[in-house]
Structures are given as C-alpha cells and as structure tokens.
Amino acid sequence: DAGVTQSPTHLIKTRGQQVTLRCSPKSGHDTVSWYQQALGQGPQFIFQYYEEEERQRGNFPDRFSGHQFPNYSSELNVNALLLGDSALYLCASRRQGEGAYGYTFGSGTRLTVV
Amino acid sequence: RKEVEQDPGPFNVPEGATVAFNCTYSNSASQSFFWYRQDCRKEPKLLMSVYSSGNEDGRFTAQLNRASQYISLLIRDSKLSDSATYLCVPEQAGGSYIPTFGRGTSLIVHP
C-alpha cells in the first residue's frame, strides 16, 4: 500500500521563478494538506484541499496556490520565488473526518531558491 | 504569543536516562493533542496521542494539563535510536482538523 508520494524530491530554482510541487495521497485518503518547514522550525500549515476546493488556509501570501484533482492528487504552486521560500515542503493526506491521528506525511520536496 | 511553544533544546542525554519535554499551547479550544517524531531531514511521524488521563506506550508517557494548557512527553530508558526532534501538536477544534506544529525539541542520546 503506497503511502504519500511527493515529487520532485529536490529542486533548485532562481528568485522570481515559479515552481510546482506534486503530491499523491495515500490510497483511501481524500484530503490533502500542504506544509512548509524552514530549517530549525516546525511545519507551518499552508492550506488544505478537499473535494477539489481549498478548505482552510494558513498565513501564507497569494503567491502560494494549489489545486486538487478528481483523483485526490494535489499540486502546490509558488510564484515569484523568494530566497525565504527555501524549505522542505510536506504534503499530508488523511480521510475526511479523521483527525491528526489519521495523517500520513510524504517525505517532502526540498526546495532551494538561489 | 505563539500557538505552540517548545524548548528547542537540544537535550543531550546518555543512554538509559529519563528525559521529559514540555509544550504549551495558546488555543484553549484545542481538543486533540499529539506528539510527532521527526528524524533529521525526514517527514514527521505520529508518535502518540495525548489523552486527558495520560497515555503510556512502552517507554513513552504523554500527559495533558488542560488547565495550564501544556502537554508533556516522558521518555524512560533512552535509546540511541530515540535521537530525533519531537514535535508537539495540538489540533484545531471544530472539525477542521488542522494540526498546528511546534518548532520541536531536539533530543540527542549519546552512548
């Protein structure tokens, strides 16, 4: 049973560029959340998708946007990259209605902005 | 005030030691609480849930104090493999189930 799959694993981008990160949730899961984890910090909630709609959003600018597809997979897009966007981006999936005990995290995409 | 506050450490302890971490949270409406473990450059993984009555799982004990809004994690007989960052996670109430992560406490167990 595949867990949460994220791609790519590593990425280097230049300031001002745009990036798309991808996430396939665990089989049976329909809700996807994205987190940003800067070095030495805990994961910070970006947004959550369910039924192809953004349901909750953390304190992140509009440069961060997302999408969820009918097969529950999701994308995170970041426009106009800043050096401060360098972080580990984590995707977590769960079944709608389950709490954090049901979360499964992917191994993340490490983004470096130069 | 941050939503979740943890001492970042690191806590340096010898094998076999007992070590305890505390975490305070600001949202009094938080209903569920968890401890996650995160190994270096890996994803967080659920370690255990925290119940009002306390929760014990082998060498690990978690406690919740709602009145003072803190949760704790006690690790007995530390192993080298316990070296990791431990993240305190209260969960938003109201069904949205958005875990809010603290910055974590780093534990280093040495021989």
Tab-separated table of C-alpha atoms in Angstrom:
chain	number	residue	atom	x	y	z
A	1	ASP	CA	0.000	0.000	0.000
A	2	ALA	CA	1.718	3.148	-1.226
A	3	GLY	CA	1.924	5.977	1.227
A	4	VAL	CA	2.032	9.633	0.279
A	5	THR	CA	4.214	10.281	-2.744
A	6	GLN	CA	5.781	13.659	-3.442
A	7	SER	CA	7.740	14.836	-6.445
A	8	PRO	CA	10.319	16.006	-7.088
A	9	THR	CA	12.422	15.193	-4.022
A	10	HIS	CA	14.793	18.087	-4.553
A	11	LEU	CA	14.557	21.258	-6.593
A	12	ILE	CA	16.718	24.312	-7.150
A	13	LYS	CA	15.117	27.462	-8.515
A	14	THR	CA	16.138	31.068	-9.062
A	15	ARG	CA	14.499	34.053	-7.374
A	16	GLY	CA	11.466	35.226	-9.309
A	17	GLN	CA	10.765	31.865	-10.897
A	18	GLN	CA	7.683	29.765	-10.398
A	19	VAL	CA	7.561	26.198	-9.068
A	20	THR	CA	5.020	23.370	-8.973
A	21	LEU	CA	5.226	20.572	-6.434
A	22	ARG	CA	3.144	17.423	-6.645
A	23	CYS	CA	1.565	15.064	-4.160
A	24	SER	CA	-0.271	11.767	-4.489
A	25	PRO	CA	-2.166	10.900	-1.307
A	26	LYS	CA	-2.228	7.556	0.402
A	27	SER	CA	-4.737	5.133	-1.041
A	28	GLY	CA	-8.156	5.761	0.509
A	29	HIS	CA	-7.355	9.316	1.559
A	30	ASP	CA	-9.272	12.238	0.069
A	31	THR	CA	-7.964	15.286	1.948
A	32	VAL	CA	-4.566	16.818	1.279
A	33	SER	CA	-2.720	19.438	3.312
A	34	TRP	CA	0.490	21.239	2.480
A	35	TYR	CA	3.080	22.408	4.991
A	36	GLN	CA	6.260	24.473	4.725
A	37	GLN	CA	9.121	23.599	7.056
A	38	ALA	CA	12.034	26.005	7.223
A	39	LEU	CA	15.295	24.838	8.736
A	40	GLY	CA	15.044	24.550	12.516
A	41	GLN	CA	11.309	25.224	12.557
A	42	GLY	CA	8.203	23.097	12.778
A	43	PRO	CA	5.958	22.546	9.763
A	44	GLN	CA	3.736	25.553	9.035
A	45	PHE	CA	0.289	24.943	7.558
A	46	ILE	CA	-0.186	26.406	4.072
A	47	PHE	CA	-3.606	25.080	3.016
A	48	GLN	CA	-5.872	22.069	2.880
A	49	TYR	CA	-7.830	20.671	-0.066
A	50	TYR	CA	-10.909	18.509	-0.069
A	51	GLU	CA	-13.288	17.825	-2.947
A	52	GLU	CA	-11.048	19.891	-5.227
A	53	GLU	CA	-11.552	23.029	-3.153
A	54	GLU	CA	-9.308	24.914	-0.769
A	55	ARG	CA	-10.980	24.467	2.612
A	56	GLN	CA	-8.556	26.067	5.042
A	57	ARG	CA	-5.621	28.386	4.569
A	58	GLY	CA	-2.764	29.348	6.820
A	59	ASN	CA	-0.945	32.651	6.945
A	60	PHE	CA	0.692	32.491	3.530
A	61	PRO	CA	0.576	35.069	0.711
A	62	ASP	CA	-1.355	34.617	-2.503
A	63	ARG	CA	1.890	33.630	-4.228
A	64	PHE	CA	1.114	30.210	-2.786
A	65	SER	CA	-1.706	28.482	-4.580
A	66	GLY	CA	-2.861	24.951	-5.021
A	67	HIS	CA	-5.077	22.554	-6.793
A	68	GLN	CA	-6.644	19.184	-6.156
A	69	PHE	CA	-7.581	16.826	-8.950
A	70	PRO	CA	-10.502	14.366	-9.152
A	71	ASN	CA	-8.130	11.517	-8.244
A	72	TYR	CA	-7.313	13.429	-4.988
A	73	SER	CA	-3.746	14.236	-6.001
A	74	SER	CA	-2.662	17.796	-5.431
A	75	GLU	CA	-0.255	20.462	-6.596
A	76	LEU	CA	1.324	23.353	-4.760
A	77	ASN	CA	2.354	26.327	-6.875
A	78	VAL	CA	4.591	29.131	-5.703
A	79	ASN	CA	5.036	32.205	-7.875
A	80	ALA	CA	7.720	34.892	-7.761
A	81	LEU	CA	10.020	32.805	-5.595
A	82	LEU	CA	11.915	34.490	-2.778
A	83	LEU	CA	15.039	33.274	-1.021
A	84	GLY	CA	12.879	32.820	2.076
A	85	ASP	CA	10.780	30.229	0.277
A	86	SER	CA	13.660	27.780	0.592
A	87	ALA	CA	12.288	24.999	2.772
A	88	LEU	CA	11.061	21.439	2.956
A	89	TYR	CA	7.522	21.263	1.587
A	90	LEU	CA	5.485	18.472	3.088
A	91	CYS	CA	2.235	17.001	1.876
A	92	ALA	CA	-0.030	15.176	4.310
A	93	SER	CA	-3.139	13.206	3.481
A	94	ARG	CA	-5.982	11.781	5.522
A	95	ARG	CA	-9.578	10.663	5.191
A	96	GLN	CA	-12.071	13.480	5.606
A	97	GLY	CA	-13.344	13.417	9.173
A	98	GLU	CA	-10.227	11.899	10.638
A	99	GLY	CA	-8.013	13.959	12.882
A	100	ALA	CA	-4.284	14.232	13.049
A	101	TYR	CA	-4.074	10.599	14.108
A	102	GLY	CA	-5.018	9.777	10.542
A	103	TYR	CA	-2.409	11.980	8.888
A	104	THR	CA	0.240	10.425	6.693
A	105	PHE	CA	3.098	12.635	5.541
A	106	GLY	CA	5.099	12.332	2.383
A	107	SER	CA	8.866	12.551	2.569
A	108	GLY	CA	8.742	16.077	1.193
A	109	THR	CA	10.231	18.215	-1.550
A	110	ARG	CA	13.313	20.173	-0.582
A	111	LEU	CA	13.214	23.497	-2.439
A	112	THR	CA	16.262	25.720	-2.623
A	113	VAL	CA	15.875	29.216	-4.047
A	114	VAL	CA	19.116	30.878	-5.151
B	1	ARG	CA	2.240	34.600	21.846
B	2	LYS	CA	2.972	31.636	19.585
B	3	GLU	CA	0.305	28.982	19.233
B	4	VAL	CA	2.667	26.259	20.343
B	5	GLU	CA	5.841	26.797	22.337
B	6	GLN	CA	8.552	24.241	22.863
B	7	ASP	CA	12.093	24.440	24.168
B	8	PRO	CA	14.154	23.723	21.047
B	9	GLY	CA	16.948	22.112	23.068
B	10	PRO	CA	18.983	20.209	22.208
B	11	PHE	CA	18.606	17.887	25.137
B	12	ASN	CA	21.796	15.839	25.381
B	13	VAL	CA	21.313	12.720	27.496
B	14	PRO	CA	23.186	9.437	27.983
B	15	GLU	CA	21.655	6.120	27.065
B	16	GLY	CA	19.350	4.868	29.781
B	17	ALA	CA	18.416	8.328	31.022
B	18	THR	CA	14.915	9.603	31.560
B	19	VAL	CA	14.077	12.835	29.768
B	20	ALA	CA	10.937	14.983	29.710
B	21	PHE	CA	9.720	17.621	27.291
B	22	ASN	CA	7.004	20.170	27.893
B	23	CYS	CA	4.944	22.105	25.404
B	24	THR	CA	2.491	24.949	25.954
B	25	TYR	CA	-0.351	25.846	23.629
B	26	SER	CA	-2.374	29.033	23.411
B	27	ASN	CA	-5.643	27.886	21.802
B	28	SER	CA	-7.828	26.809	24.698
B	29	ALA	CA	-10.289	25.324	22.195
B	30	SER	CA	-7.783	22.679	21.093
B	31	GLN	CA	-9.354	19.307	21.617
B	32	SER	CA	-6.855	16.735	20.471
B	33	PHE	CA	-3.160	16.566	21.145
B	34	PHE	CA	-0.343	14.559	19.679
B	35	TRP	CA	3.377	14.059	19.787
B	36	TYR	CA	5.148	13.544	16.476
B	37	ARG	CA	8.709	12.427	15.941
B	38	GLN	CA	10.835	13.767	13.107
B	39	ASP	CA	14.196	12.300	12.195
B	40	CYS	CA	16.776	14.509	10.533
B	41	ARG	CA	15.644	15.562	7.046
B	42	LYS	CA	12.704	13.157	7.140
B	43	GLU	CA	8.954	13.620	7.426
B	44	PRO	CA	7.148	13.822	10.790
B	45	LYS	CA	5.587	10.601	12.043
B	46	LEU	CA	2.927	10.226	14.688
B	47	LEU	CA	4.426	9.017	17.949
B	48	MET	CA	1.405	9.024	20.186
B	49	SER	CA	-1.860	10.701	21.045
B	50	VAL	CA	-2.291	12.538	24.326
B	51	TYR	CA	-5.366	11.877	26.409
B	52	SER	CA	-6.648	13.748	29.435
B	53	SER	CA	-5.970	10.709	31.566
B	54	GLY	CA	-2.445	10.347	30.265
B	55	ASN	CA	-1.202	7.837	27.759
B	56	GLU	CA	1.605	5.319	28.082
B	57	ASP	CA	3.185	3.352	25.280
B	58	GLY	CA	6.154	1.334	26.389
B	59	ARG	CA	8.906	3.733	27.413
B	60	PHE	CA	6.885	6.780	26.393
B	61	THR	CA	4.338	8.587	28.557
B	62	ALA	CA	2.306	11.595	27.438
B	63	GLN	CA	0.292	13.816	29.734
B	64	LEU	CA	-2.150	16.677	29.191
B	65	ASN	CA	-2.893	19.534	31.580
B	66	ARG	CA	-5.808	21.492	30.133
B	67	ALA	CA	-5.976	23.972	32.996
B	68	SER	CA	-2.391	25.077	32.414
B	69	GLN	CA	-2.516	24.379	28.676
B	70	TYR	CA	0.525	22.218	28.404
B	71	ILE	CA	1.350	18.713	27.331
B	72	SER	CA	4.371	16.669	28.227
B	73	LEU	CA	6.306	13.693	26.923
B	74	LEU	CA	8.424	11.490	29.156
B	75	ILE	CA	10.913	9.036	27.689
B	76	ARG	CA	12.350	6.420	30.019
B	77	ASP	CA	15.465	4.309	29.417
B	78	SER	CA	16.544	6.409	26.419
B	79	LYS	CA	17.978	4.593	23.405
B	80	LEU	CA	20.343	5.913	20.764
B	81	SER	CA	17.507	5.472	18.291
B	82	ASP	CA	15.371	7.953	20.235
B	83	SER	CA	17.572	10.763	18.886
B	84	ALA	CA	15.188	12.934	16.881
B	85	THR	CA	13.100	16.085	17.072
B	86	TYR	CA	9.836	15.755	18.986
B	87	LEU	CA	7.008	17.952	17.795
B	88	CYS	CA	4.084	18.954	19.978
B	89	VAL	CA	0.823	19.099	18.018
B	90	PRO	CA	-2.462	20.452	19.321
B	91	GLU	CA	-5.237	20.118	16.831
B	92	GLN	CA	-7.753	22.818	15.921
B	93	ALA	CA	-11.219	22.206	17.163
B	94	GLY	CA	-14.391	22.405	15.114
B	95	GLY	CA	-13.802	19.546	12.758
B	96	SER	CA	-11.282	21.248	10.536
B	97	TYR	CA	-8.568	19.028	11.976
B	98	ILE	CA	-5.612	21.232	11.193
B	99	PRO	CA	-2.635	20.149	13.280
B	100	THR	CA	-0.521	23.065	14.488
B	101	PHE	CA	3.095	22.087	14.919
B	102	GLY	CA	5.523	23.478	17.427
B	103	ARG	CA	9.136	24.004	16.342
B	104	GLY	CA	10.084	20.833	18.090
B	105	THR	CA	12.538	19.790	20.762
B	106	SER	CA	15.758	18.155	19.670
B	107	LEU	CA	16.886	15.096	21.616
B	108	ILE	CA	20.370	13.641	21.283
B	109	VAL	CA	21.016	10.374	23.096
B	110	HIS	CA	24.719	9.535	23.354
B	111	PRO	CA	26.494	6.326	24.377
